[in-house]
Each structure stands twice: as C-alpha cells, then as structure tokens.
PDB file of C-alpha atoms in Angstrom:
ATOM      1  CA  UNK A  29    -281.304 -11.172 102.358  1.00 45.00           C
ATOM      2  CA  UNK A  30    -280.927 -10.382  98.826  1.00 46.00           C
ATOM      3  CA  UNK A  31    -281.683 -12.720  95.871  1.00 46.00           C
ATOM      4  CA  UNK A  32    -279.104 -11.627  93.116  1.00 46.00           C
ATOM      5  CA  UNK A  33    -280.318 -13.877  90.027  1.00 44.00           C
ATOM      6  CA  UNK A  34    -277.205 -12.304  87.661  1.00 44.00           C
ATOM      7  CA  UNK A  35    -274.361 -10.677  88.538  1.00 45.00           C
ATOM      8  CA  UNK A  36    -272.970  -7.563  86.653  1.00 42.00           C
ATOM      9  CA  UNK A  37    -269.087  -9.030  86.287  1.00 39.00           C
ATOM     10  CA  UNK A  38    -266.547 -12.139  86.120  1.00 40.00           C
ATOM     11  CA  UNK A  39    -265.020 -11.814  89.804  1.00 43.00           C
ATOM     12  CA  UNK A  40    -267.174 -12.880  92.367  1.00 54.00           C
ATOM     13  CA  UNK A  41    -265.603 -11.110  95.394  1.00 52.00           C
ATOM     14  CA  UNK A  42    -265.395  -7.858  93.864  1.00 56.00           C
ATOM     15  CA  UNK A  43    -269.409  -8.446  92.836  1.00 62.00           C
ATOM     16  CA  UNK A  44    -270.153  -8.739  96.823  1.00 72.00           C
ATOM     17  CA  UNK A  45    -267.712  -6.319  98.309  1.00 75.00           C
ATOM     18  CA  UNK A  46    -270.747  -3.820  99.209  1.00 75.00           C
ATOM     19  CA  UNK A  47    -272.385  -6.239 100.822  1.00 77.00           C
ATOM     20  CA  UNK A  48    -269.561  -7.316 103.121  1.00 80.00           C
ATOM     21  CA  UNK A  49    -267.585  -3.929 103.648  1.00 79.00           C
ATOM     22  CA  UNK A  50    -270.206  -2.982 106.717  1.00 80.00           C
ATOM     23  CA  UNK A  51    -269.323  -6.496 108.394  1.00 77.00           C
ATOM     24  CA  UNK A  52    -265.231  -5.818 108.471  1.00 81.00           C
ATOM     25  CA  UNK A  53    -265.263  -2.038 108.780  1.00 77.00           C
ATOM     26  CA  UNK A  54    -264.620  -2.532 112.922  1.00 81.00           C
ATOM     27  CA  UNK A  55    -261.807  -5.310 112.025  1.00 83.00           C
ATOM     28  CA  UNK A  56    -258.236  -3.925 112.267  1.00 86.00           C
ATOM     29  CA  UNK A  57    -256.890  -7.189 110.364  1.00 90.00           C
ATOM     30  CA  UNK A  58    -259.580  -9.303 108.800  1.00 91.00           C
ATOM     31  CA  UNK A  59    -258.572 -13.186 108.681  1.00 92.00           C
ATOM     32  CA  UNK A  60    -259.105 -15.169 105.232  1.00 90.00           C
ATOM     33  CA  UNK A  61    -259.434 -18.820 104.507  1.00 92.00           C
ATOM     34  CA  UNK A  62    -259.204 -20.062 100.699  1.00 90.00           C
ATOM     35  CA  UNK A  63    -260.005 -23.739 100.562  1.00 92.00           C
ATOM     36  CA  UNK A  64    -257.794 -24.835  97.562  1.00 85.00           C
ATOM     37  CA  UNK A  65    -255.969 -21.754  96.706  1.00 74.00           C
ATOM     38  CA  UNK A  66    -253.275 -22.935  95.831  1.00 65.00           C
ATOM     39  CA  UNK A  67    -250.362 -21.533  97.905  1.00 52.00           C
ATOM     40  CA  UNK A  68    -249.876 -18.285  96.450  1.00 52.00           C
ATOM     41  CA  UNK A  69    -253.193 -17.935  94.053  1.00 50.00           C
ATOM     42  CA  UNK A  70    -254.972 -15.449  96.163  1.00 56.00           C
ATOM     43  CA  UNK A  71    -258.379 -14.227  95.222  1.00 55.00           C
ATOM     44  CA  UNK A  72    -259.244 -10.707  95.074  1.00 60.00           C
ATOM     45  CA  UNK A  73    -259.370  -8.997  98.482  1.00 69.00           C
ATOM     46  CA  UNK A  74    -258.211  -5.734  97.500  1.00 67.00           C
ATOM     47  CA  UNK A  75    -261.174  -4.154  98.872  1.00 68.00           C
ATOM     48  CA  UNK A  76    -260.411  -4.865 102.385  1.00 75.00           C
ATOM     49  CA  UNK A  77    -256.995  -2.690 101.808  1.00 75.00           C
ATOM     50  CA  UNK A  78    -259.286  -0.058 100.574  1.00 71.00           C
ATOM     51  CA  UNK A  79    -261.196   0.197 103.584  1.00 72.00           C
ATOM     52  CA  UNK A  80    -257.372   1.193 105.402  1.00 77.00           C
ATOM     53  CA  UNK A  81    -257.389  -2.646 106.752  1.00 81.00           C
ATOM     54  CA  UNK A  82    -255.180  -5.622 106.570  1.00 87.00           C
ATOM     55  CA  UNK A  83    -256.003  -8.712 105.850  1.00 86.00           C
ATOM     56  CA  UNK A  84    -254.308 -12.297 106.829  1.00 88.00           C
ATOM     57  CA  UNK A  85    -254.831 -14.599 103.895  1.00 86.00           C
ATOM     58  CA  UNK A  86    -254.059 -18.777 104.684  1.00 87.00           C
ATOM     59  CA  UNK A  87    -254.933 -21.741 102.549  1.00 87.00           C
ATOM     60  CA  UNK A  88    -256.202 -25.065 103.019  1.00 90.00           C
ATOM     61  CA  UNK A  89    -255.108 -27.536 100.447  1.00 86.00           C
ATOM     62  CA  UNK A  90    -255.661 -31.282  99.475  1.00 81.00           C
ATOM     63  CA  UNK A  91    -252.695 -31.310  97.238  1.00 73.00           C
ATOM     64  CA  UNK A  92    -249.125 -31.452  99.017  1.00 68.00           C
ATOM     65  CA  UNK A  93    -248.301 -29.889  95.415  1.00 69.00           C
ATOM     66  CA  UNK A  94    -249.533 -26.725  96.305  1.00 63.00           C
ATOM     67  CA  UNK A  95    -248.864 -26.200  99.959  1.00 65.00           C
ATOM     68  CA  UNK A  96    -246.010 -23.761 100.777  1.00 65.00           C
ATOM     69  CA  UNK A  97    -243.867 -24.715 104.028  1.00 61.00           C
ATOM     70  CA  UNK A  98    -245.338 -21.851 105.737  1.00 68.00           C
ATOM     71  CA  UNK A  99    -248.069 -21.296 108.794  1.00 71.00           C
ATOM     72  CA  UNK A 100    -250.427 -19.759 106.003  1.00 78.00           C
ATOM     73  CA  UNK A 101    -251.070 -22.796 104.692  1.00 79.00           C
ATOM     74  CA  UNK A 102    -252.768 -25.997 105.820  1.00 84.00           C
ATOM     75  CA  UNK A 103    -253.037 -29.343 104.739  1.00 84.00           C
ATOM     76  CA  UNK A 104    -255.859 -31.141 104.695  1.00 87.00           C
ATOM     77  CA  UNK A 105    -259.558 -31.811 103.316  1.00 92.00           C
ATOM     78  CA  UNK A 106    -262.279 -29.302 103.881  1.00 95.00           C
ATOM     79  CA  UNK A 107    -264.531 -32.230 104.500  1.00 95.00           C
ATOM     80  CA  UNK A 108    -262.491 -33.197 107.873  1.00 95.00           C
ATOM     81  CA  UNK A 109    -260.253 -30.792 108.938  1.00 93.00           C
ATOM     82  CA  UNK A 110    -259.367 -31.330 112.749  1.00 92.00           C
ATOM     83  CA  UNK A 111    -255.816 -29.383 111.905  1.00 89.00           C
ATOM     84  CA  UNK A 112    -257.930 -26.322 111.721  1.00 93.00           C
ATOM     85  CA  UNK A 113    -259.572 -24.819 114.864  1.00 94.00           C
ATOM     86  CA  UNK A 114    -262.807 -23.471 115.762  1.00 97.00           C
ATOM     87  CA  UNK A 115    -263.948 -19.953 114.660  1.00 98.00           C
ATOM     88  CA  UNK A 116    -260.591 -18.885 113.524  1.00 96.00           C
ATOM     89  CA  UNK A 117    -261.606 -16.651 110.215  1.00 96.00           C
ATOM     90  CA  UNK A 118    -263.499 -14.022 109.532  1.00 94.00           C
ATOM     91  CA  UNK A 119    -264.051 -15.275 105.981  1.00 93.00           C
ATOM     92  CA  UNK A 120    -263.750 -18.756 104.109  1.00 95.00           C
ATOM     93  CA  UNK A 121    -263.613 -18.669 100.507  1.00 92.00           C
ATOM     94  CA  UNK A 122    -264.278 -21.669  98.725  1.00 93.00           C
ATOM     95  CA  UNK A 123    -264.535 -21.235  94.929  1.00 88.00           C
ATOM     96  CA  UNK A 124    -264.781 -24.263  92.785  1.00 87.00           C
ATOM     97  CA  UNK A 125    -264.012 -26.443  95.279  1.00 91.00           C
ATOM     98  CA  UNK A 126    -267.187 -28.125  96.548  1.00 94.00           C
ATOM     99  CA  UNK A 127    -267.414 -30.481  93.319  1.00 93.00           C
ATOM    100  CA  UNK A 128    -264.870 -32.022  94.219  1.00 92.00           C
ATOM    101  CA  UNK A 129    -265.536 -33.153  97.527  1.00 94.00           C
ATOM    102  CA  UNK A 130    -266.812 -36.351  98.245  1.00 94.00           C
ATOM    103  CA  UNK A 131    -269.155 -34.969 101.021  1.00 96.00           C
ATOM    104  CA  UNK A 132    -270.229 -31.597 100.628  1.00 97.00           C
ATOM    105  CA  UNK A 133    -272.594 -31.866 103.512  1.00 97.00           C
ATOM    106  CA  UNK A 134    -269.455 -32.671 105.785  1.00 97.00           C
ATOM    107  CA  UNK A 135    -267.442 -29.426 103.391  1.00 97.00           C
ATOM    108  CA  UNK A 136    -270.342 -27.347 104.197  1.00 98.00           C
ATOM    109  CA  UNK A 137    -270.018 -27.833 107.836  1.00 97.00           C
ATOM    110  CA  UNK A 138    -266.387 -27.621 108.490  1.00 97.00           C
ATOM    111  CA  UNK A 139    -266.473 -24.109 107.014  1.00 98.00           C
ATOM    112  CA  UNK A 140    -269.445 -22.888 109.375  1.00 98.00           C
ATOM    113  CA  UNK A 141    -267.354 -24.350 112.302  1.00 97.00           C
ATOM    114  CA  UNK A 142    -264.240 -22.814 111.311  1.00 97.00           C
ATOM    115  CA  UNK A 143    -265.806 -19.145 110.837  1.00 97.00           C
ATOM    116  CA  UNK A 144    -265.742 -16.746 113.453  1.00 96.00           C
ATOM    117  CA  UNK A 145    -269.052 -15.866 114.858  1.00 96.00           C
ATOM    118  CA  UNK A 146    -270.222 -12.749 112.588  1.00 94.00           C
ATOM    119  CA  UNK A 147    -267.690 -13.553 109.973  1.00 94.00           C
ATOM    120  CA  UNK A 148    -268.892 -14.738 106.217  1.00 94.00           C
ATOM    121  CA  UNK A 149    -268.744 -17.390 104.147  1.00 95.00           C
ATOM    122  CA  UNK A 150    -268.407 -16.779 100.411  1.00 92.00           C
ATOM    123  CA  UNK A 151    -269.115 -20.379  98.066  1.00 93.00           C
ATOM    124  CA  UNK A 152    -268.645 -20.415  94.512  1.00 89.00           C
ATOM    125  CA  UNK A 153    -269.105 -23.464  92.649  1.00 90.00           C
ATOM    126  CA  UNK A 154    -270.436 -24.643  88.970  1.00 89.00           C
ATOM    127  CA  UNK A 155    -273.868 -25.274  88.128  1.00 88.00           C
ATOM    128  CA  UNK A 156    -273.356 -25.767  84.282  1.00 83.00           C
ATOM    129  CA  UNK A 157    -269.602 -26.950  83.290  1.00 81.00           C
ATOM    130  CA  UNK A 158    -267.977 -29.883  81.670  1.00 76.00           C
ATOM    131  CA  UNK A 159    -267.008 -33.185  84.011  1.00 78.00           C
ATOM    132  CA  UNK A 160    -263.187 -31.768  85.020  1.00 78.00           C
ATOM    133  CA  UNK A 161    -261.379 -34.547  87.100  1.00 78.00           C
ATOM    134  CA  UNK A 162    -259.152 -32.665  89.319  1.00 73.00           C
ATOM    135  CA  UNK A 163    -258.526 -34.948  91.151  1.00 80.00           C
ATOM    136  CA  UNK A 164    -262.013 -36.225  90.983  1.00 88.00           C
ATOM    137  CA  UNK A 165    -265.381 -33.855  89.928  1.00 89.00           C
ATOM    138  CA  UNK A 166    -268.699 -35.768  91.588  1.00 93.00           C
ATOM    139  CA  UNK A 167    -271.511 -33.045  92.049  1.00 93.00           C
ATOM    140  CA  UNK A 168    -273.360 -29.714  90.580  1.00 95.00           C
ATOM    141  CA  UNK A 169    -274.679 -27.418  92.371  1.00 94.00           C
ATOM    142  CA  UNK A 170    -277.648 -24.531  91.812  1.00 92.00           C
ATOM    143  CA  UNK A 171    -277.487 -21.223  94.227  1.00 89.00           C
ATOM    144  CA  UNK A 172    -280.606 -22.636  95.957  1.00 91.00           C
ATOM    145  CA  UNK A 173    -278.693 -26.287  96.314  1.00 95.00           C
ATOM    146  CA  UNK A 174    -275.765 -24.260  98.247  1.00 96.00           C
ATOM    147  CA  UNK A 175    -278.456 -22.339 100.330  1.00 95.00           C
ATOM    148  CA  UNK A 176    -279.794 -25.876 101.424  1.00 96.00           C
ATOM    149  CA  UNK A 177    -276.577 -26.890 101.822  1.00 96.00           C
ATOM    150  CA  UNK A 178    -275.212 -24.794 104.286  1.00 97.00           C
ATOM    151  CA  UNK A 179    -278.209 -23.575 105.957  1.00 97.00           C
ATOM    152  CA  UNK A 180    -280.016 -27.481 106.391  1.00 94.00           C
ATOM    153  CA  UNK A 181    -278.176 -27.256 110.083  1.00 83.00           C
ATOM    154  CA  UNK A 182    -278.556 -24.124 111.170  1.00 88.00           C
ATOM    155  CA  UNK A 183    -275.737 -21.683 112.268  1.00 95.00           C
ATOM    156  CA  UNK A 184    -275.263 -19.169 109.452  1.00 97.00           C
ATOM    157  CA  UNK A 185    -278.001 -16.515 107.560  1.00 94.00           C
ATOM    158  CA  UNK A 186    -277.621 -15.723 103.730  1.00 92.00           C
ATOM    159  CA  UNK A 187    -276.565 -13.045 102.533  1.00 89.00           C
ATOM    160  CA  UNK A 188    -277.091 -13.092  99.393  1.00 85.00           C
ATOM    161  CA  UNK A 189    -277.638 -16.327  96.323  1.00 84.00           C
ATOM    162  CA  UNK A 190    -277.499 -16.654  93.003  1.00 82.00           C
ATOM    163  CA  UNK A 191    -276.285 -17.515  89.875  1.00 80.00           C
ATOM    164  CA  UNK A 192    -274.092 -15.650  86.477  1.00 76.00           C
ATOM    165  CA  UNK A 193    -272.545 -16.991  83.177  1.00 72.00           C
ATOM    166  CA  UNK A 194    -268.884 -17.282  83.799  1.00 67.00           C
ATOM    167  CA  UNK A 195    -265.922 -17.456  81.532  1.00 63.00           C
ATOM    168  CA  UNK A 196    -263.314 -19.731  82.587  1.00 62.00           C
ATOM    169  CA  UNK A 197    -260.235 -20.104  80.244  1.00 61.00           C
ATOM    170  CA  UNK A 198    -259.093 -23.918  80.897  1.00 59.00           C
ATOM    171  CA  UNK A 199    -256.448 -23.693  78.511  1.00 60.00           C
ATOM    172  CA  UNK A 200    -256.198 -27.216  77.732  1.00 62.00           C
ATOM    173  CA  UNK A 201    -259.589 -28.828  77.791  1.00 59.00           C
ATOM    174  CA  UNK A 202    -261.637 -25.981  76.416  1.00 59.00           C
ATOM    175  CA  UNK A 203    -260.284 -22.372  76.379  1.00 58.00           C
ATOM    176  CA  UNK A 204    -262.732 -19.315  76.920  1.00 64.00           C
ATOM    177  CA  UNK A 205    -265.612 -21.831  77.774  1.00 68.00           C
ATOM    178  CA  UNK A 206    -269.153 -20.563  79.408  1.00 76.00           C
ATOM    179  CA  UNK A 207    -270.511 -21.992  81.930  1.00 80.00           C
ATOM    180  CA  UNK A 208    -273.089 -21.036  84.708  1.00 82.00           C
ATOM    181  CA  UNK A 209    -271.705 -20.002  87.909  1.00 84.00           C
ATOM    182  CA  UNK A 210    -273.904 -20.567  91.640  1.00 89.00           C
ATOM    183  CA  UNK A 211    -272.665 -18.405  94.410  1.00 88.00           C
ATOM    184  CA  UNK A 212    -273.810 -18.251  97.893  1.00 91.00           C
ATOM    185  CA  UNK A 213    -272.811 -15.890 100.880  1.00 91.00           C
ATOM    186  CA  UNK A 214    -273.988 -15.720 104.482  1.00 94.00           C
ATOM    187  CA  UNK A 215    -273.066 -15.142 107.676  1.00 95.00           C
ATOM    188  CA  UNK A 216    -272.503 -17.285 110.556  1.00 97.00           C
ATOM    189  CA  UNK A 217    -274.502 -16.377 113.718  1.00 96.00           C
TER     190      UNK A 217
END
C-alpha cells in the first residue's frame, strides 16, 4: 500500500498508471466503467494501448442527456444499479461523482460488486471546492474518508490514497479555480 500525500500532475489516471500496469499486463482486452462520463467523455486510458492491449470503455449515467443509444452505455444511479451485473469490469472509474450521490455508502458498494475479482477501482472526488449543484452536490470527501468508505465492508485492498491541488476550469462559475483533489485506488479481492 502506498500513501501518496501529493501527486506530481493534473490527470489522475496517468499519475497511477505504474501502479496498475502489473494488474492488466495478462488481460488481452481490459473492461472500463466510468460512472458519469458522459457518453463520449472518456478519461485517459491511453496507457492500456501502450501496453499492446485493448480496452472496452462503457458508461453509467444518471442523466438521459448524456447516454448514447448504444450497449456502452447504461442508465442508471451508481447508488442502485441492478441493470449492471456482478463483477463485470476490470476497472470503475468514478471521478467527481461521489458528491453527488445521495448515499455514497450504497455508491461505494455497487462499484466493489460490479468489479471483477482482481480488477481496480480508481475514486476521485473533491475535498476542497465550491458547492456545484449538478444536479445536486451534498458531501466532501478527504483520501482517508474514501479509504473508510470503501474499505468499512470489506472486499477490496488499497492501493494507493491521497490527496493534490487540482485545477478545474468551470468556465462559467469560476474559471481556472484550485481546489484540493482526494483520490483513492484499490483492488477488489
């Protein structure tokens, strides 16, 4: 487990790629959740094309807005999810997502049970940021509060915790604002 109290750059996946290459270099095609993605606004998993792999991205969204009429994307809340079965991906990414939830508890769950055994869970989410209704923005979180979070039940490991300044450009509320960032990653036994 590693404790990373800053990390070195603005995108998060790209900061943890070492640490995950060595659990996807046996994977011929490595399945990807992003919860609220936004059909179309992929994060960056360009590493896993590096490694000579493919990947499969899907999303899961609340808003009908943003899901595309295809079978990569769900619709639905990460908080109950029965439309999504059991240890399906290999990772679930879900990046500014949790404050939004009205039970992160129940969020926090739903990915564990919808990661593959051995796959990883990457969770981004603000510690230090303006209230941003979208639809609605209830809770804050610190790395060690996700930690808690996902690990209070068992099931999954950390991989590695912690927390960076982080530049988001919300063009109109408050362009090139700082905030503080939490991230948590671990594995699910």
């Amino acid at each position: 487990r590693i404790l990373m109290e800053e990390f070195k750059d603005t995108i998060m996946v790209q900061d943890i790629k070492d640490i995950l290459i060595p659990y996807f270099s046996e994977y011929e095609c490595v399945k990807i959740l992003n919860v609220g993605a936004k059909a179309g606004n992929k994060p960056e998993f360009n590493w896993i094309s590096d490694l000579g792999k493919k990947s499969e991205e899907f999303c899961l969204e609340y808003d009908l807005n943003y899901v595309s009429n295809t079978e990569h994307s769900f619709y639905g809340d990460i908080c109950s999810c029965p439309g999504v079965g059991d240890n399906l991906f290999d990772i679930v990414f879900i990046n500014n997502v949790l404050e939004h939830t009205l039970e992160p508890w129940a969020a926090a769950q739903e990915c564990i049970r919808i990661c593959k055994p051995g796959g990883v869970i990457i969770v981004g989410t603000p510690f230090a940021w303006y209230y941003h209704k979208h639809p609605v923005d209830f809770w804050r979180f610190s790395h060690e509060g996700l930690k808690h979070l996902f690990e209070r039940n068992g099931g999954v490991e950390a991989l590695c915790y912690g927390f960076k300044e982080h530049l988001w450009n919300d063009k109109k509320r408050m362009p090139k604002a700082k905030g503080i960032q939490s991230l948590y990653v671990c594995k699910k036994k």
